[in-house]
Short mmCIF file of C-alpha atoms in Angstrom, two decimals:
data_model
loop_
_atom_site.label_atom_id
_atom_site.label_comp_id
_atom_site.label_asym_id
_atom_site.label_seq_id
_atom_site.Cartn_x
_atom_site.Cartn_y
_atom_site.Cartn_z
CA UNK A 1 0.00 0.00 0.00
CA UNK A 2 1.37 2.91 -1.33
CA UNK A 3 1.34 6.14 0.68
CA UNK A 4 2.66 9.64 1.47
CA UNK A 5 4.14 10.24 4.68
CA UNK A 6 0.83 12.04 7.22
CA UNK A 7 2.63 15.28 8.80
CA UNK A 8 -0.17 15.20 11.33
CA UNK A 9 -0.21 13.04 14.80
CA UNK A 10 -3.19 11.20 16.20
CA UNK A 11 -4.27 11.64 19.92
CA UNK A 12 -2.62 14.42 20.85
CA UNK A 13 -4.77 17.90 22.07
CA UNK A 14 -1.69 20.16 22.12
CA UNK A 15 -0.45 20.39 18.13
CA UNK A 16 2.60 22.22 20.06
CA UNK A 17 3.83 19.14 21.79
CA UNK A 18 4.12 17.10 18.62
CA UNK A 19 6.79 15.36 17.13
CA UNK A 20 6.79 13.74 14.06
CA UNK A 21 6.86 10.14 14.64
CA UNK A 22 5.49 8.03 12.32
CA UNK A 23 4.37 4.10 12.57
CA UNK A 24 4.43 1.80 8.92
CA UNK A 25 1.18 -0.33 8.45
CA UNK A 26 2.66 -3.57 6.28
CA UNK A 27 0.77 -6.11 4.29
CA UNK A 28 3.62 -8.23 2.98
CA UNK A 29 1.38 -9.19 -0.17
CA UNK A 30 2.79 -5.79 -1.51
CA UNK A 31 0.84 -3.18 0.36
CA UNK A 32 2.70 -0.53 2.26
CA UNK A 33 0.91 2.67 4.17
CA UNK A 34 2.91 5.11 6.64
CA UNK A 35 0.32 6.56 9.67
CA UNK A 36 0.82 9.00 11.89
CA UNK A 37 1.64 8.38 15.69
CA UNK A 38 1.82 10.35 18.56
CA UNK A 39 4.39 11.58 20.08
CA UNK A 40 4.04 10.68 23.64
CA UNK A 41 3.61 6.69 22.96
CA UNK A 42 1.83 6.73 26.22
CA UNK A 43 -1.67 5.33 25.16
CA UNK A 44 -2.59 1.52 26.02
CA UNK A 45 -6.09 1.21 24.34
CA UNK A 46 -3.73 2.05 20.85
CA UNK A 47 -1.11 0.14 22.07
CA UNK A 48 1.48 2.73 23.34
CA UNK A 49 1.49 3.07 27.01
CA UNK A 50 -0.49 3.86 30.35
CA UNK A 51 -1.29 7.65 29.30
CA UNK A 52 -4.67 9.08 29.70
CA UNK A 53 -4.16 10.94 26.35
CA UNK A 54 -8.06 11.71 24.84
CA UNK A 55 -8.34 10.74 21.21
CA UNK A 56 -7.88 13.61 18.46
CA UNK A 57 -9.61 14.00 14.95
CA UNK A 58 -6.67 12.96 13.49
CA UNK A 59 -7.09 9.53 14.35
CA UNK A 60 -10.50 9.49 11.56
CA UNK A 61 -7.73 9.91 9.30
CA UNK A 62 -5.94 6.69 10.36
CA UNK A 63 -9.33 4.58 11.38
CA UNK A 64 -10.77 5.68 7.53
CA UNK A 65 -7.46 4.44 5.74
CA UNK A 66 -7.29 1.47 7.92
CA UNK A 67 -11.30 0.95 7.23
CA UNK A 68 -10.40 1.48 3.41
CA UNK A 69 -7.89 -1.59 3.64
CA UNK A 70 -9.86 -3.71 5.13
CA UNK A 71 -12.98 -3.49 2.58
CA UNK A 72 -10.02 -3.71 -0.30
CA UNK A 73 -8.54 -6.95 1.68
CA UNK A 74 -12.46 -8.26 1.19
CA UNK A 75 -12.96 -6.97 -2.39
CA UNK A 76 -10.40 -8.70 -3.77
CA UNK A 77 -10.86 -12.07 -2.03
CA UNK A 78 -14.48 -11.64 -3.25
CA UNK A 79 -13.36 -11.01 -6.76
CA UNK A 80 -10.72 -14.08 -6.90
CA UNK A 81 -14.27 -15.95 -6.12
CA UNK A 82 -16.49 -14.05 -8.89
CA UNK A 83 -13.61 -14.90 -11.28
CA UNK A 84 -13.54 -18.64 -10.28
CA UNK A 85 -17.40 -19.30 -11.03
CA UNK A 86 -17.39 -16.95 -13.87
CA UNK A 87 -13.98 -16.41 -15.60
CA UNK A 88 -15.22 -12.99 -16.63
CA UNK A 89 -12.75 -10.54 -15.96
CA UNK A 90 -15.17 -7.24 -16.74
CA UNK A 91 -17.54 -9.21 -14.04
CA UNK A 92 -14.72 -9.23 -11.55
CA UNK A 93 -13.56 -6.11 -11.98
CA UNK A 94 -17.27 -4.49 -11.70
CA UNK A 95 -18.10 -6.38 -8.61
CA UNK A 96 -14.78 -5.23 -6.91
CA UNK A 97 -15.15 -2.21 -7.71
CA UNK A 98 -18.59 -2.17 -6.21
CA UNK A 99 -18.15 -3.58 -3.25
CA UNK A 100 -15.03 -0.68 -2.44
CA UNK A 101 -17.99 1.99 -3.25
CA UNK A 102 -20.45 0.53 -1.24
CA UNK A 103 -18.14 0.21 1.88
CA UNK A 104 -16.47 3.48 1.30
CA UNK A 105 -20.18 5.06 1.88
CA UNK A 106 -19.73 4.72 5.37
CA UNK A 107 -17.65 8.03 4.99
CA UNK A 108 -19.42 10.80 3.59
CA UNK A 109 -16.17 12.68 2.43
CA UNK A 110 -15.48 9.55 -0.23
CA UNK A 111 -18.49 10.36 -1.80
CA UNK A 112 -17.08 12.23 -4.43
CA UNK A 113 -13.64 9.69 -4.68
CA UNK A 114 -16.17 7.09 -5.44
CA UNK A 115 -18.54 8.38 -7.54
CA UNK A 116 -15.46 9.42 -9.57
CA UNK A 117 -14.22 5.83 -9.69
CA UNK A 118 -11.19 6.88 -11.25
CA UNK A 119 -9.29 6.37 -8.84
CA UNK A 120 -10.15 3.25 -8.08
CA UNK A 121 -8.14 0.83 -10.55
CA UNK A 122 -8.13 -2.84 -10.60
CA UNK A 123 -6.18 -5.82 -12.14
CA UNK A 124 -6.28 -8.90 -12.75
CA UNK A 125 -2.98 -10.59 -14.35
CA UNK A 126 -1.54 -14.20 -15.09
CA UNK A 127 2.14 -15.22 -14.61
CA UNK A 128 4.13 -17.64 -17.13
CA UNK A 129 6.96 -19.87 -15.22
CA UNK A 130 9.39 -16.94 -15.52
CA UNK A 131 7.40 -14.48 -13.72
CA UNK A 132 6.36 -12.70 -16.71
CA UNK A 133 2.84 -10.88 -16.44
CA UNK A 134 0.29 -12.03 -19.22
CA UNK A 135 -2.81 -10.80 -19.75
CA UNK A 136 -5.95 -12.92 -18.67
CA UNK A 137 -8.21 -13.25 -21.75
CA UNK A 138 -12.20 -12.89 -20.95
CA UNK A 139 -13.70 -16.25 -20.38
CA UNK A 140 -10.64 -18.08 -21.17
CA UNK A 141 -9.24 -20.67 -19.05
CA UNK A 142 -5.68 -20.69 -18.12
CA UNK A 143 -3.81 -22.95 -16.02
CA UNK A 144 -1.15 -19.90 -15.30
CA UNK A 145 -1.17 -18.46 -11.74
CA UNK A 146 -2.97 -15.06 -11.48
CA UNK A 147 -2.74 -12.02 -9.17
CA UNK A 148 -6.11 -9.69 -8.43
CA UNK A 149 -4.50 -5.98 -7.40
CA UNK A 150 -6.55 -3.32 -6.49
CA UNK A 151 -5.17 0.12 -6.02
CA UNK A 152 -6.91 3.34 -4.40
CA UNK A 153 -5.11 6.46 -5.83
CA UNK A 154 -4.57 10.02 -3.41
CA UNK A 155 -7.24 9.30 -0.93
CA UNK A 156 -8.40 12.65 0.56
CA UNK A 157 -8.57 13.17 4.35
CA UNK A 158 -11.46 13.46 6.21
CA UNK A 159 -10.35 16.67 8.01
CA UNK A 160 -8.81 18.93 5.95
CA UNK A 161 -10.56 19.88 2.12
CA UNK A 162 -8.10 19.25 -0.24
CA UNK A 163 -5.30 17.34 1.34
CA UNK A 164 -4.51 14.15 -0.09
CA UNK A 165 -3.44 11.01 2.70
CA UNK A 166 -1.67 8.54 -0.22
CA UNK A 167 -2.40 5.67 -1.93
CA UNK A 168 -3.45 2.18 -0.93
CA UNK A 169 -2.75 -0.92 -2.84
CA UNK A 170 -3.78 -4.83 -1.88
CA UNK A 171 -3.11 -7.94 -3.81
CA UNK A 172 -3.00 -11.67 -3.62
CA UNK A 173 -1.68 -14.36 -5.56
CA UNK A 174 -4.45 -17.42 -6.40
CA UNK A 175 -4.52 -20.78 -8.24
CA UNK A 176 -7.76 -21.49 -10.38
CA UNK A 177 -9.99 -24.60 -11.44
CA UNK A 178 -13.03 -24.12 -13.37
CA UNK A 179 -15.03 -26.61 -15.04
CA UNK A 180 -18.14 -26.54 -16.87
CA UNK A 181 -21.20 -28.37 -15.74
CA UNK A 182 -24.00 -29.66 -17.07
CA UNK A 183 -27.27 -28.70 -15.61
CA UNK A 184 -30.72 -30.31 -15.28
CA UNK A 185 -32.01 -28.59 -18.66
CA UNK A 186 -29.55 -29.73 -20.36
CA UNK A 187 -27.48 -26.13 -20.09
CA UNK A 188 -23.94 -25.79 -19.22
CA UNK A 189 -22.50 -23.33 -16.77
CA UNK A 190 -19.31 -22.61 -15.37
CA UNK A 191 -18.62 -23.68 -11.86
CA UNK A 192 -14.90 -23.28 -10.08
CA UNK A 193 -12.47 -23.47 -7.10
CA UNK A 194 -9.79 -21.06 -6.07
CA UNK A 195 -6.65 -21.26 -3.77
CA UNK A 196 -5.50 -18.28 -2.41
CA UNK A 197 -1.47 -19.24 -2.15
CA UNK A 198 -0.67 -15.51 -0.15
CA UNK A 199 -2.96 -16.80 2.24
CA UNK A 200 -0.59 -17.32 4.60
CA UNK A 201 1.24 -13.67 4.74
CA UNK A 202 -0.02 -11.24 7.26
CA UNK A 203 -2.45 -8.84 5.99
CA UNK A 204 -1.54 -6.49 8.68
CA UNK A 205 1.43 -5.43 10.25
CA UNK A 206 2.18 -2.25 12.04
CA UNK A 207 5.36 -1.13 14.05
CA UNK A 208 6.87 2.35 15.17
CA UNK A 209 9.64 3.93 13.18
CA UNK A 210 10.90 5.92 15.43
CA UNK A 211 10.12 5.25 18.89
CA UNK A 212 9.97 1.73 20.47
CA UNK A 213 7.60 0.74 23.51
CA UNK A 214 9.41 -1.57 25.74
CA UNK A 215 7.00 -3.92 26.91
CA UNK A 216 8.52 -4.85 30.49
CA UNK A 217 8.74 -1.28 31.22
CA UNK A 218 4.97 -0.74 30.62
CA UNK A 219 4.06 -4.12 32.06
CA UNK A 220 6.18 -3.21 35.15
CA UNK A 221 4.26 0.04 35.80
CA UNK A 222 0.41 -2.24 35.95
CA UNK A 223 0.62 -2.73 39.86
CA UNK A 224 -2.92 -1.12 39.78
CA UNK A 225 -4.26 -4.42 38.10
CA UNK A 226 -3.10 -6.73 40.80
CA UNK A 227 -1.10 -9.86 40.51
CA UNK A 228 0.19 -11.41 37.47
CA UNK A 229 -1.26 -14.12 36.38
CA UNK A 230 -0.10 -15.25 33.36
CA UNK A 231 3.45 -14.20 32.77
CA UNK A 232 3.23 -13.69 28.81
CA UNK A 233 2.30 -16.88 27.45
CA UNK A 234 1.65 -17.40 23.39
CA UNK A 235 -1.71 -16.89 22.32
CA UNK A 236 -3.85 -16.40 19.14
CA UNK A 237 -5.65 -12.95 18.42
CA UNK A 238 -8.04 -12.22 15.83
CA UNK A 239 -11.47 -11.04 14.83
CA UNK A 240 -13.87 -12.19 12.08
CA UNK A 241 -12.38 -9.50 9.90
CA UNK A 242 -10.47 -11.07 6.68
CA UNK A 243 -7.61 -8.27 7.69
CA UNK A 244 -6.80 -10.21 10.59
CA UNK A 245 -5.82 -13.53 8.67
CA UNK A 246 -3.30 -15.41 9.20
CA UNK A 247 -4.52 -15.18 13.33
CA UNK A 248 -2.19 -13.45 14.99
CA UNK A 249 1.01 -14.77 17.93
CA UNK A 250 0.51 -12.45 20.89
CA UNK A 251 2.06 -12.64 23.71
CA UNK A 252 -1.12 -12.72 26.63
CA UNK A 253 -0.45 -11.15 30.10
CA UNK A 254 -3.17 -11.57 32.83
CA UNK A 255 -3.55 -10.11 35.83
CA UNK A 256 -6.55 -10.18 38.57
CA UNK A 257 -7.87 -6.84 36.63
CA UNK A 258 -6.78 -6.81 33.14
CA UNK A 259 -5.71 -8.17 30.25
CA UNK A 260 -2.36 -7.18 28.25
CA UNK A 261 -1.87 -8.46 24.90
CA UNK A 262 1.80 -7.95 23.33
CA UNK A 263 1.90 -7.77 19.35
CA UNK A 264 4.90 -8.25 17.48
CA UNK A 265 7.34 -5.29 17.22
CA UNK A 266 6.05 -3.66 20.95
CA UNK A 267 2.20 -3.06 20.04
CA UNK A 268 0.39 -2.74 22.91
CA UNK A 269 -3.07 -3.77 23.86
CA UNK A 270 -4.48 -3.19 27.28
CA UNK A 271 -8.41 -4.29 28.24
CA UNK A 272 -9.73 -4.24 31.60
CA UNK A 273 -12.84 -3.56 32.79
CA UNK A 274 -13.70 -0.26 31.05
CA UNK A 275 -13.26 -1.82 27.65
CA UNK A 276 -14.64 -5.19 27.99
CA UNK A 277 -18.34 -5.25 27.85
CA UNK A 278 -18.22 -9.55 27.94
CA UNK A 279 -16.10 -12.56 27.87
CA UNK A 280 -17.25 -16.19 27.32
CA UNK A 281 -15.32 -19.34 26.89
CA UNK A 282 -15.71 -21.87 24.24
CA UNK A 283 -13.82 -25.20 25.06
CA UNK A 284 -15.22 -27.44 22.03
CA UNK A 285 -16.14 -30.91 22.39
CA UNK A 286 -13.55 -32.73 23.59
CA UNK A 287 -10.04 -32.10 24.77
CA UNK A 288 -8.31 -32.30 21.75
CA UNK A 289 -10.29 -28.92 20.12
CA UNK A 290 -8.90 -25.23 20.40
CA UNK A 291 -10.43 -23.37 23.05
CA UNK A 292 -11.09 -19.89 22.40
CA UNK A 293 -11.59 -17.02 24.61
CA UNK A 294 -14.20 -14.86 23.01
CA UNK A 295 -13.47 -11.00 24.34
CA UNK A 296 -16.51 -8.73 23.45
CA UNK A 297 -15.37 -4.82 23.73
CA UNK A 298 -17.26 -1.38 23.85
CA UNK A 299 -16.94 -0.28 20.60
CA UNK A 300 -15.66 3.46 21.94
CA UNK A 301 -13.16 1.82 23.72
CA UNK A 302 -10.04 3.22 21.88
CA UNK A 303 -9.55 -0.17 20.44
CA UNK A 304 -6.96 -0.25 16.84
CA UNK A 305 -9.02 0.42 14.26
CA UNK A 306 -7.20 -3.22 12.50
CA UNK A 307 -9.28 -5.31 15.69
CA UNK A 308 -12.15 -3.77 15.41
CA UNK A 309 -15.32 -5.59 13.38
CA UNK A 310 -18.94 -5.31 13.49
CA UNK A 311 -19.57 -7.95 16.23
CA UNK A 312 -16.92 -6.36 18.77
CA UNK A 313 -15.23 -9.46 19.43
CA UNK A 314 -11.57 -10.45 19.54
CA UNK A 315 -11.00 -13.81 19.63
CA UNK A 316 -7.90 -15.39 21.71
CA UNK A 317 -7.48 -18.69 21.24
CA UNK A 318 -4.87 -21.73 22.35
CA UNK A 319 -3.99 -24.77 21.67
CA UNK A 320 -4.96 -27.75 23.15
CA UNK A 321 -2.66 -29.36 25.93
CA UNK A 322 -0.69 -25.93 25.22
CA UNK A 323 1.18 -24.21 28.36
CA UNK A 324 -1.01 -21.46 27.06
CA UNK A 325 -4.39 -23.19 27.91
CA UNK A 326 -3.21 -25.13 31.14
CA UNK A 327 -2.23 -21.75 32.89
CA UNK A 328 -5.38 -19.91 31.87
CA UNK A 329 -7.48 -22.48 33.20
CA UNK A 330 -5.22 -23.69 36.27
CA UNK A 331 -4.37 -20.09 37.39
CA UNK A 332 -5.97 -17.11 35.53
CA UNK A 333 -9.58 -18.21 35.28
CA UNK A 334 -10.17 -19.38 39.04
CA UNK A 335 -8.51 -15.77 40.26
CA UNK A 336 -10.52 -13.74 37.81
CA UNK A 337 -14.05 -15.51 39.16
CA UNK A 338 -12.44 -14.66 42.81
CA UNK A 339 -11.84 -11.00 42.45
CA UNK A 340 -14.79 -9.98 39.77
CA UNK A 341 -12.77 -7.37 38.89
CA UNK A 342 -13.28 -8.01 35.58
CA UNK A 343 -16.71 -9.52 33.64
CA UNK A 344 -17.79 -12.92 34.40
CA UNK A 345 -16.43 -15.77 32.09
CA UNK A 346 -19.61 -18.25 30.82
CA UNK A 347 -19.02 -21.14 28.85
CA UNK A 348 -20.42 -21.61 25.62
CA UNK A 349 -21.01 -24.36 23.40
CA UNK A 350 -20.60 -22.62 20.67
CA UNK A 351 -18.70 -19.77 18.25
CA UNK A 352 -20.17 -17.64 15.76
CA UNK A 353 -20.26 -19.27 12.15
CA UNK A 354 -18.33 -16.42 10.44
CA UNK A 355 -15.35 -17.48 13.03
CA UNK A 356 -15.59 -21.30 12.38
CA UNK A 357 -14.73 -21.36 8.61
CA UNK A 358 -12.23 -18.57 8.95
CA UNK A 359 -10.60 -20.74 12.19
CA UNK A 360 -10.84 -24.00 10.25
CA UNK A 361 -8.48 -22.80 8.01
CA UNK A 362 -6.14 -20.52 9.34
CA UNK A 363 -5.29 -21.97 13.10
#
């Protein structure tokens, strides 16, 4: 993903106290966006420290781009499947570019960038066994591999008329099979598979440029939760957001009060009980299935725009027979239905569909 470099900062009410740090958002699929961040690093709802810093307009900016990824990241998937059952590339190329207009409406300041559309640009290419790009011929099978791209040129901000954020780009790399099939009347139609071989790169990766939160220096400084519970064992974080695919390692800290989840390159997480609204706890049918610790959180909770979906959920999961699982259920869970400092735990027997085929797949 493409981008200029955002002068501005997000979260920070003094514009004088400002320094220009910067985090890079990272899909390794070939999409590349530099944020702003502030300067004081001191936020743990974004991920940056124990600060009680109030959230700026800036951070529409960041949320909006972030927002704009994400319905890209489901686009495209979406068109790889229009393509398989139809191997119209003018019928894949409408339907993403629908889709981006129709979840861009959710900001009124796109509504010119998408009733322009000319921005919007999308490809679809095929790749011989050098690596050379070909170009995929309307309803024509081909055994090559192909690559659906969609780029969205000078997004403007949502705060200032005018100004231009950058450019956002998202692509994967897929495998086709499509067969025709006979119907009942005798017809044929087309009917097909994909594979998705980028699958398994992170959609979504964001780290600080600049500045680097040290994550036993913040943990040491969370006396106010209580006692540690669970000393940073490797967990499983996602939501039912395509973005979040592959699920992500975090490391989990729990204490009587709060949860602290650790991201890759210093991100931050902290929930306690003013951002968790519910938890329940889905242990599957027998002791050989994931269990998964469904976390449902206020959706003004400061939570990164990247975790945030519709249902509200994060969902941390484990292995089973993992270190991981034994502690939470030896040590963390008994403690937490001790001190009720935090919401109640109930079991449930089951997980939302939408999370099943995504989990089936990618854990």
């Amino acid at each position: 993903m493409d981008s200029s470099l955002l002068s501005s900062t997000n979260s920070v009410s003094n514009v004088d106290q400002i320094v220009n740090l910067s985090i890079t958002e990272e899909n390794q699929h070939g999409a590349k966006s530099t944020l702003p961040k502030k300067a004081d690093g001191n936020n743990p709802a974004d991920g940056n420290g124990p600060a009680d810093v109030s959230s700026s307009k800036e951070d529409q900016d960041k949320k909006m781009l972030v927002d704009m990824y994400s319905i890209m990241v489901d686009s495209v998937l979406e068109g790889i499947k229009q393509y398989s059952k139809t191997l119209s590339v003018h019928k894949t190329r409408a339907k993403v570019v629908d889709l981006i207009c129709e979840g861009c409406r959710a900001y009124p300041v796109l509504s010119k960038y998408i009733q322009r559309r000319s921005d919007i640009v999308f490809t679809l290419e095929a790749y011989d066994q050098d690596g050379r790009s070909l170009p995929v011929e309307e309803g024509s099978r081909s055994l090559l591999l192909k690559s659906a791209s969609v780029c969205l040129y000078d997004v403007p901000s949502t705060l200032i008329p005018g100004k231009t954020l950058g450019s956002l780009v998202f692509s994967e790399v897929f495998q086709d099979s499509v067969i025709s099939v006979q119907k009942e009347d005798g017809t044929l139609e087309l009917d097909g598979e994909s594979l998705i071989l980028t699958s398994i790169i992170p959609r979504y990766r964001s780290w600080p440029l600049v500045s680097k939160v040290e994550s036993s220096g913040f943990l040491h400084n969370l006396t106010q939760y209580g006692c540690l519970l669970c000393p940073g064992e490797t967990f499983r974080v996602c939501t039912d957001q395509s973005l979040t695919l592959p699920v992500m390692e975090v490391e989990l800290f729990a204490y009587e009060a709060a949860i602290v989840l650790v991201f890759q390159r210093a991100n931050i997480l902290l929930l306690d009980k003013d951002n968790i609204k519910s938890m329940q706890m889905y242990v599957g049918e027998s002791s050989d299935a994931v269990s998964v610790l469904m976390v449902e959180v206020l959706p003004s909770s400061g939570i990164p725009a990247f975790l945030q979906s519709e249902n509200h959920i994060l969902y941390i999961s484990m292995f089973p027979k993992s270190k991981a699982k034994l502690t939470l259920f030896q040590e963390v869970l008994p403690e937490w239905k001790s001190h009720c400092s935090l919401p109640h735990v109930d079991p449930t027997e089951s997980i939302p569909e939408s999370f099943q085929q995504m989990y089936v797949l990618k854990v």
